JSON list of C-alpha atoms in Angstrom, two decimals:
[
{"chain": "A", "resi": 1, "resn": "ILE", "atom": "CA", "xyz": [0.00, 0.00, 0.00]},
{"chain": "A", "resi": 2, "resn": "PRO", "atom": "CA", "xyz": [1.71, 3.23, -1.08]},
{"chain": "A", "resi": 3, "resn": "LYS", "atom": "CA", "xyz": [2.45, 6.08, 1.29]},
{"chain": "A", "resi": 4, "resn": "GLY", "atom": "CA", "xyz": [0.26, 9.14, 1.18]},
{"chain": "A", "resi": 5, "resn": "GLY", "atom": "CA", "xyz": [-3.31, 10.20, 1.91]},
{"chain": "A", "resi": 6, "resn": "ASN", "atom": "CA", "xyz": [-4.93, 7.67, -0.38]},
{"chain": "A", "resi": 7, "resn": "ARG", "atom": "CA", "xyz": [-8.61, 7.24, 0.56]},
{"chain": "A", "resi": 8, "resn": "LEU", "atom": "CA", "xyz": [-8.67, 3.61, -0.50]},
{"chain": "A", "resi": 9, "resn": "LYS", "atom": "CA", "xyz": [-5.63, 2.92, 1.65]},
{"chain": "A", "resi": 10, "resn": "ILE", "atom": "CA", "xyz": [-7.34, 4.46, 4.68]},
{"chain": "A", "resi": 11, "resn": "ILE", "atom": "CA", "xyz": [-10.51, 2.43, 4.06]},
{"chain": "A", "resi": 12, "resn": "LEU", "atom": "CA", "xyz": [-8.60, -0.84, 3.63]},
{"chain": "A", "resi": 13, "resn": "ARG", "atom": "CA", "xyz": [-6.49, -0.21, 6.74]},
{"chain": "A", "resi": 14, "resn": "ASN", "atom": "CA", "xyz": [-9.61, 0.57, 8.81]},
{"chain": "A", "resi": 15, "resn": "ALA", "atom": "CA", "xyz": [-11.29, -2.59, 7.52]},
{"chain": "A", "resi": 16, "resn": "ALA", "atom": "CA", "xyz": [-8.15, -4.60, 8.32]},
{"chain": "A", "resi": 17, "resn": "ASN", "atom": "CA", "xyz": [-8.12, -3.17, 11.84]},
{"chain": "A", "resi": 18, "resn": "VAL", "atom": "CA", "xyz": [-11.73, -4.28, 12.32]},
{"chain": "A", "resi": 19, "resn": "ILE", "atom": "CA", "xyz": [-10.90, -7.72, 10.87]},
{"chain": "A", "resi": 20, "resn": "GLY", "atom": "CA", "xyz": [-8.16, -8.00, 13.49]},
{"chain": "A", "resi": 21, "resn": "GLY", "atom": "CA", "xyz": [-10.82, -7.83, 16.19]},
{"chain": "A", "resi": 22, "resn": "LEU", "atom": "CA", "xyz": [-13.04, -10.56, 14.75]},
{"chain": "A", "resi": 23, "resn": "LYS", "atom": "CA", "xyz": [-13.02, -13.99, 16.30]},
{"chain": "A", "resi": 24, "resn": "ASP", "atom": "CA", "xyz": [-12.74, -16.84, 13.83]},
{"chain": "A", "resi": 25, "resn": "THR", "atom": "CA", "xyz": [-12.57, -15.96, 10.15]},
{"chain": "A", "resi": 26, "resn": "HIS", "atom": "CA", "xyz": [-9.96, -16.66, 7.52]},
{"chain": "A", "resi": 27, "resn": "LEU", "atom": "CA", "xyz": [-8.75, -13.06, 7.44]},
{"chain": "A", "resi": 28, "resn": "SER", "atom": "CA", "xyz": [-8.71, -12.66, 11.22]},
{"chain": "A", "resi": 29, "resn": "ASN", "atom": "CA", "xyz": [-6.60, -15.82, 11.50]},
{"chain": "A", "resi": 30, "resn": "PHE", "atom": "CA", "xyz": [-4.24, -14.35, 8.88]},
{"chain": "A", "resi": 31, "resn": "PHE", "atom": "CA", "xyz": [-4.11, -11.11, 10.89]},
{"chain": "A", "resi": 32, "resn": "ARG", "atom": "CA", "xyz": [-3.19, -12.98, 14.08]},
{"chain": "A", "resi": 33, "resn": "ARG", "atom": "CA", "xyz": [-0.49, -15.03, 12.33]},
{"chain": "A", "resi": 34, "resn": "ILE", "atom": "CA", "xyz": [1.16, -11.82, 11.11]},
{"chain": "A", "resi": 35, "resn": "LEU", "atom": "CA", "xyz": [0.65, -10.17, 14.51]},
{"chain": "A", "resi": 36, "resn": "ASN", "atom": "CA", "xyz": [2.53, -13.03, 16.20]},
{"chain": "A", "resi": 37, "resn": "LYS", "atom": "CA", "xyz": [5.53, -12.40, 13.93]},
{"chain": "A", "resi": 38, "resn": "SER", "atom": "CA", "xyz": [5.58, -8.59, 14.11]},
{"chain": "A", "resi": 39, "resn": "ASP", "atom": "CA", "xyz": [3.72, -5.52, 15.38]},
{"chain": "A", "resi": 40, "resn": "ARG", "atom": "CA", "xyz": [0.09, -4.47, 14.88]},
{"chain": "A", "resi": 41, "resn": "ALA", "atom": "CA", "xyz": [0.84, -1.86, 12.19]},
{"chain": "A", "resi": 42, "resn": "THR", "atom": "CA", "xyz": [2.51, -4.51, 10.03]},
{"chain": "A", "resi": 43, "resn": "ALA", "atom": "CA", "xyz": [-0.40, -6.90, 10.55]},
{"chain": "A", "resi": 44, "resn": "ILE", "atom": "CA", "xyz": [-2.86, -4.17, 9.56]},
{"chain": "A", "resi": 45, "resn": "SER", "atom": "CA", "xyz": [-0.86, -3.36, 6.41]},
{"chain": "A", "resi": 46, "resn": "ALA", "atom": "CA", "xyz": [-0.54, -7.02, 5.40]},
{"chain": "A", "resi": 47, "resn": "THR", "atom": "CA", "xyz": [-4.25, -7.69, 5.98]},
{"chain": "A", "resi": 48, "resn": "ALA", "atom": "CA", "xyz": [-5.21, -4.50, 4.12]},
{"chain": "A", "resi": 49, "resn": "ARG", "atom": "CA", "xyz": [-3.10, -5.61, 1.16]},
{"chain": "A", "resi": 50, "resn": "LYS", "atom": "CA", "xyz": [-4.65, -9.08, 1.22]},
{"chain": "A", "resi": 51, "resn": "LEU", "atom": "CA", "xyz": [-8.11, -7.53, 1.39]},
{"chain": "A", "resi": 52, "resn": "GLY", "atom": "CA", "xyz": [-7.24, -5.26, -1.56]},
{"chain": "A", "resi": 53, "resn": "VAL", "atom": "CA", "xyz": [-6.07, -8.24, -3.62]},
{"chain": "A", "resi": 54, "resn": "ILE", "atom": "CA", "xyz": [-9.27, -10.14, -2.78]},
{"chain": "A", "resi": 55, "resn": "ILE", "atom": "CA", "xyz": [-11.43, -7.18, -3.82]},
{"chain": "A", "resi": 56, "resn": "TYR", "atom": "CA", "xyz": [-9.42, -6.65, -7.01]},
{"chain": "A", "resi": 57, "resn": "ASN", "atom": "CA", "xyz": [-9.77, -10.32, -7.99]},
{"chain": "A", "resi": 58, "resn": "MET", "atom": "CA", "xyz": [-13.50, -10.24, -7.23]},
{"chain": "A", "resi": 59, "resn": "ILE", "atom": "CA", "xyz": [-13.96, -7.23, -9.52]},
{"chain": "A", "resi": 60, "resn": "THR", "atom": "CA", "xyz": [-11.75, -8.41, -12.38]},
{"chain": "A", "resi": 61, "resn": "LYS", "atom": "CA", "xyz": [-12.86, -12.07, -12.37]},
{"chain": "A", "resi": 62, "resn": "LYS", "atom": "CA", "xyz": [-16.49, -11.26, -11.45]},
{"chain": "A", "resi": 63, "resn": "GLU", "atom": "CA", "xyz": [-16.62, -14.13, -8.98]},
{"chain": "A", "resi": 64, "resn": "PRO", "atom": "CA", "xyz": [-17.66, -14.13, -5.32]},
{"chain": "A", "resi": 65, "resn": "TYR", "atom": "CA", "xyz": [-14.94, -14.61, -2.72]},
{"chain": "A", "resi": 66, "resn": "LYS", "atom": "CA", "xyz": [-14.58, -18.15, -1.48]},
{"chain": "A", "resi": 67, "resn": "PRO", "atom": "CA", "xyz": [-12.43, -18.24, 1.67]},
{"chain": "A", "resi": 68, "resn": "PRO", "atom": "CA", "xyz": [-10.22, -21.32, 1.93]},
{"chain": "A", "resi": 69, "resn": "THR", "atom": "CA", "xyz": [-11.78, -23.81, 4.30]},
{"chain": "A", "resi": 70, "resn": "ASP", "atom": "CA", "xyz": [-9.09, -26.47, 4.10]},
{"chain": "A", "resi": 71, "resn": "TYR", "atom": "CA", "xyz": [-6.28, -24.33, 5.49]},
{"chain": "A", "resi": 72, "resn": "LEU", "atom": "CA", "xyz": [-3.75, -26.44, 7.34]},
{"chain": "A", "resi": 73, "resn": "PHE", "atom": "CA", "xyz": [-1.97, -25.15, 10.39]},
{"chain": "A", "resi": 74, "resn": "LEU", "atom": "CA", "xyz": [1.78, -25.58, 10.64]},
{"chain": "A", "resi": 75, "resn": "ASP", "atom": "CA", "xyz": [1.69, -28.67, 12.85]},
{"chain": "A", "resi": 76, "resn": "GLU", "atom": "CA", "xyz": [-0.72, -30.39, 10.44]},
{"chain": "A", "resi": 77, "resn": "LYS", "atom": "CA", "xyz": [1.60, -29.55, 7.52]},
{"chain": "A", "resi": 78, "resn": "ARG", "atom": "CA", "xyz": [4.53, -31.05, 9.42]},
{"chain": "A", "resi": 79, "resn": "LYS", "atom": "CA", "xyz": [2.56, -34.23, 10.16]},
{"chain": "A", "resi": 80, "resn": "GLN", "atom": "CA", "xyz": [1.60, -34.62, 6.50]},
{"chain": "A", "resi": 81, "resn": "GLY", "atom": "CA", "xyz": [5.22, -34.06, 5.47]},
{"chain": "A", "resi": 82, "resn": "LEU", "atom": "CA", "xyz": [6.43, -36.73, 7.88]},
{"chain": "A", "resi": 83, "resn": "VAL", "atom": "CA", "xyz": [3.81, -39.21, 6.68]},
{"chain": "A", "resi": 84, "resn": "LYS", "atom": "CA", "xyz": [4.83, -38.54, 3.07]},
{"chain": "A", "resi": 85, "resn": "GLN", "atom": "CA", "xyz": [8.50, -39.02, 3.95]},
{"chain": "A", "resi": 86, "resn": "ILE", "atom": "CA", "xyz": [7.82, -42.29, 5.80]},
{"chain": "A", "resi": 87, "resn": "ARG", "atom": "CA", "xyz": [5.74, -43.63, 2.91]},
{"chain": "A", "resi": 88, "resn": "LYS", "atom": "CA", "xyz": [8.57, -42.79, 0.51]},
{"chain": "A", "resi": 89, "resn": "HIS", "atom": "CA", "xyz": [11.06, -44.72, 2.67]},
{"chain": "A", "resi": 90, "resn": "ILE", "atom": "CA", "xyz": [8.73, -47.70, 2.98]},
{"chain": "A", "resi": 91, "resn": "HIS", "atom": "CA", "xyz": [8.34, -47.80, -0.80]},
{"chain": "A", "resi": 92, "resn": "LYS", "atom": "CA", "xyz": [12.08, -47.26, -1.36]},
{"chain": "A", "resi": 93, "resn": "PHE", "atom": "CA", "xyz": [13.08, -50.22, 0.81]},
{"chain": "A", "resi": 94, "resn": "ASP", "atom": "CA", "xyz": [10.13, -52.43, -0.27]},
{"chain": "A", "resi": 95, "resn": "LEU", "atom": "CA", "xyz": [9.00, -52.99, 3.31]},
{"chain": "A", "resi": 96, "resn": "THR", "atom": "CA", "xyz": [5.89, -54.98, 4.16]},
{"chain": "A", "resi": 97, "resn": "PRO", "atom": "CA", "xyz": [3.62, -54.51, 7.20]},
{"chain": "A", "resi": 98, "resn": "GLU", "atom": "CA", "xyz": [5.20, -57.63, 8.71]},
{"chain": "A", "resi": 99, "resn": "ASP", "atom": "CA", "xyz": [8.68, -56.08, 8.38]},
{"chain": "A", "resi": 100, "resn": "LEU", "atom": "CA", "xyz": [7.45, -53.09, 10.35]},
{"chain": "A", "resi": 101, "resn": "GLY", "atom": "CA", "xyz": [5.94, -55.25, 13.08]},
{"chain": "A", "resi": 102, "resn": "LEU", "atom": "CA", "xyz": [2.36, -54.60, 12.01]},
{"chain": "A", "resi": 103, "resn": "LYS", "atom": "CA", "xyz": [-0.23, -57.33, 11.74]},
{"chain": "A", "resi": 104, "resn": "SER", "atom": "CA", "xyz": [-1.90, -57.64, 8.35]},
{"chain": "A", "resi": 105, "resn": "THR", "atom": "CA", "xyz": [-5.65, -58.17, 8.60]}
]
């Protein structure tokens, strides 16, 4: 968002500040993730930019906004990565459930 007295910038920043106070929405979760990494002004700017991009895409593509519902938190991403890595090793070494000490049913 450029510096200056841009009206759109002020509106987006005010909306982002309000979004920061909401409880459980996609954008409020984004706001809190940024807020954990840095200060409130940065979180407001990042959320305002994201909101601006969403609005721009809605106008240009003429589609309603569909917030992502299948967002994975960092611990879930790590778990999926570990499972993928373990499966790759099992396939690489041609292991069977019996080799791993698992009973086949």
